[in-house]
Amino acid sequence: MIRFGPGNLRIPKFERPVYVVAGGMTDFRKKYPEKNTCELVTEATRMAFEENDLKVSAEELRREVNWCVYSQFADHFGDQLLAASKVHDYLGFDPLGNIEVKTGGATGGSSVLAAAQAVASGYASCVPVVGWERMDEVPTKVGNSYIASAACKDFESELGWMYAAYYALMAQRYQYENEVPRETLAKIAIKNHGYARFSPYSQNPGEYTVEDVLNNDIVSDPLSVLECCVMSVGAATLVLADEETAYRLSDNPMKLSAICGGTHTLRTADRRNMPILLLPNETEETYKEYFNGRRHEWPGFSSFLASRMAAYLAYNMAGIHDPVEDFDILETHDAFTISDIQTYEDIGLRPYGRGREFIESGEAYHGAKLPTNMSGGLIGSMHAVGATGIFQIIELLWQLQGKWDKYHADPEIWTKYGKKKPDDFKSLQVDGCKKGCAISHAGTGSHVTCAVLEKP
Amino acid sequence: MANPWPTAQAEVISESPLAIKNPKTWSHYHTYGGWGKFFQGLQQKKLLATRCTNAACGEKSLWLPPRCECVDCWHPTEWIEAPQSGEIVTWSLVKYPGELFRLPADTTLISVELEGVCTKLMSWLKDGKAEIGMKVKAVFNTDAPTNTILDLAWVPA
């Protein structure tokens, strides 16, 4: 669809407010043979129910639940179809209804969207959203083939069986059009590996220099290993509720003022040229000069229409005018350094063609204008795909509640995961944090959700 | 007589925690359906694209990969040969391909723009060093076809 009719751009509306009450997660690892999937999911859910300073016991909260949403990307990886049923039973929620959501890398975000729809419509009043991925049953090379099964198998998958290659194609084109210094891209990897050092849950923390990133092994030219997300095992659980239930459960629930989804063609190749869909902080004037030079198409290979669509709907739904001004914290789906820069533009942090400025200005760092991926993101912390979009919103929840330290700074949590809290540990709590945004993203931009979580 | 125990031995990967190997070796029967004409066309050294036949529809570009129905109106499309030379829109040299890749590492993937085609076909460069804007022409694997998209490749024009 490249021309919109009057109904296509309708701004979504919740019939009643939706709140996020609690969150829990496991740590994330490349391999996790010590625990099976059911055990991991229980660990994350128990943390959400028992360790979020709720006003009710875990048992009382279990008795509030009336619908469940499960989030797992790939049956291939877990090698268990209908895994949601197994997990639902293991958690003791039978015979309550449930649904399992699948939208690739955005499965977590879409699952939260499905749960929010259930609460907002009145269908349910208390909904756990439970996500996981078990990516360690096969070698990494086979895992990459499984992930590339989420490209078009008739016309794309055979070309590399490797998603990083599909992003590398976009990276080359983006760089041809925008000429972002490689150092700027490396800074995103350094930032997210660096923030992951302060998370006991993270899989791939590290202190790196620009040279480390640029001289690292190339996966698919130009992307190096350190610029690509990890492949993880782990789980995350979020609890959503309506207003009355939320305040009965918690003194400090956060309002999910919007969560909206957009899509675009699975094959990057099939993206037709169309007019730019403008965000509230853009006008036609913004792009008067845009199509000069090497940029002559939108979205082309350099932009994600799905991200733009999701942000367009969510910003209008939540009354966001300028994301850099209005948000205090952001979690992006930094699957690759290049896609992070693309996303900055799609969600309006900078106009198209100027995404690099968001990193170069320093705004994306802790203590600056819009701290981004304090969690360590997908590059530093985790990408247990079904859990990822849920993990992002849990990190936002704890930041907004002012409880980041409780879940990251306690040395006992580090010990629990067999890790040592770094001697130079730094709190990444964002002071005065009132409004946050999370982007969950699939394919080469096939599905994207944009969530806005705020203090009520 | 009691049924025997299974004879296949499950290979134990680890004793603690107990982990075993589950082998899988079957094939999928996969139909291209209406898109099969495109792959058969490659064997005749033709690049077959599709175009909407609905006079009332505004979408009159060629589509490659082909679609049997128009994306904008769902009317049937017709098959039309696309040009066999075009320009590289983007490229990447794949260093660590996934398990099922039938070409060697260091293969160059490309996306190709063709005159009159609204899509940018993903393919691979069989010879030469890729650059954005480089002119390329199609070559076809007809000797030992895989009947996949790999039967089409490009070389410098």
PDB file of C-alpha atoms in Angstrom, chain A residues 269-273 296-297, chain B residues 38 47-51 59-67 80-87 89 112-122 154:
ATOM      1  CA  ALA A 269      13.332  -5.644  -2.696  1.00  0.00           C
ATOM      2  CA  ASP A 270       9.577  -5.062  -2.961  1.00  0.00           C
ATOM      3  CA  ARG A 271       9.444  -1.636  -1.279  1.00  0.00           C
ATOM      4  CA  ARG A 272       7.973   0.822  -3.750  1.00  0.00           C
ATOM      5  CA  ASN A 273       8.789   4.479  -3.799  1.00  0.00           C
ATOM      6  CA  HIS A 296      15.938   9.623  -4.715  1.00  0.00           C
ATOM      7  CA  GLU A 297      13.508   7.211  -3.115  1.00  0.00           C
TER       8      GLU A 297
ATOM      9  CA  PHE B  38       9.704 -17.652 -13.270  1.00  0.00           C
ATOM     10  CA  LEU B  47      13.771 -13.047 -16.829  1.00  0.00           C
ATOM     11  CA  LEU B  48      10.005 -13.297 -16.446  1.00  0.00           C
ATOM     12  CA  ALA B  49       8.291 -10.488 -14.536  1.00  0.00           C
ATOM     13  CA  THR B  50       4.587  -9.795 -14.034  1.00  0.00           C
ATOM     14  CA  ARG B  51       2.311  -6.827 -14.685  1.00  0.00           C
ATOM     15  CA  GLU B  59      -0.073  -0.096 -10.868  1.00  0.00           C
ATOM     16  CA  LYS B  60       1.498  -0.777 -14.249  1.00  0.00           C
ATOM     17  CA  SER B  61       5.101  -1.500 -13.303  1.00  0.00           C
ATOM     18  CA  LEU B  62       6.818  -4.816 -13.816  1.00  0.00           C
ATOM     19  CA  TRP B  63       7.247  -6.882 -10.652  1.00  0.00           C
ATOM     20  CA  LEU B  64      10.253  -9.085 -10.019  1.00  0.00           C
ATOM     21  CA  PRO B  65       9.953 -11.329  -7.957  1.00  0.00           C
ATOM     22  CA  PRO B  66       6.720 -11.973  -9.847  1.00  0.00           C
ATOM     23  CA  ARG B  67       3.226 -11.948  -8.358  1.00  0.00           C
ATOM     24  CA  ILE B  80       6.390 -10.084 -19.489  1.00  0.00           C
ATOM     25  CA  GLU B  81      10.125 -10.402 -20.052  1.00  0.00           C
ATOM     26  CA  ALA B  82      12.122  -7.934 -17.996  1.00  0.00           C
ATOM     27  CA  PRO B  83      15.329  -6.332 -19.275  1.00  0.00           C
ATOM     28  CA  GLN B  84      18.411  -8.455 -18.669  1.00  0.00           C
ATOM     29  CA  SER B  85      20.715  -5.602 -17.860  1.00  0.00           C
ATOM     30  CA  GLY B  86      20.515  -3.090 -15.050  1.00  0.00           C
ATOM     31  CA  GLU B  87      22.362  -1.369 -12.263  1.00  0.00           C
ATOM     32  CA  VAL B  89      21.564  -0.602  -6.105  1.00  0.00           C
ATOM     33  CA  VAL B 112      19.561  -4.926  -9.003  1.00  0.00           C
ATOM     34  CA  GLU B 113      17.460  -2.132 -10.448  1.00  0.00           C
ATOM     35  CA  LEU B 114      16.002  -2.815 -13.910  1.00  0.00           C
ATOM     36  CA  GLU B 115      14.305  -0.352 -16.231  1.00  0.00           C
ATOM     37  CA  GLY B 116      10.525  -0.503 -15.870  1.00  0.00           C
ATOM     38  CA  VAL B 117      10.657  -2.764 -12.791  1.00  0.00           C
ATOM     39  CA  CYS B 118       9.418  -1.169  -9.543  1.00  0.00           C
ATOM     40  CA  THR B 119      11.226  -3.655  -7.282  1.00  0.00           C
ATOM     41  CA  LYS B 120      14.950  -4.210  -6.695  1.00  0.00           C
ATOM     42  CA  LEU B 121      15.635  -7.878  -7.258  1.00  0.00           C
ATOM     43  CA  MET B 122      18.009  -9.548  -4.799  1.00  0.00           C
ATOM     44  CA  TRP B 154      24.850 -11.136 -12.780  1.00  0.00           C
TER      45      TRP B 154
END
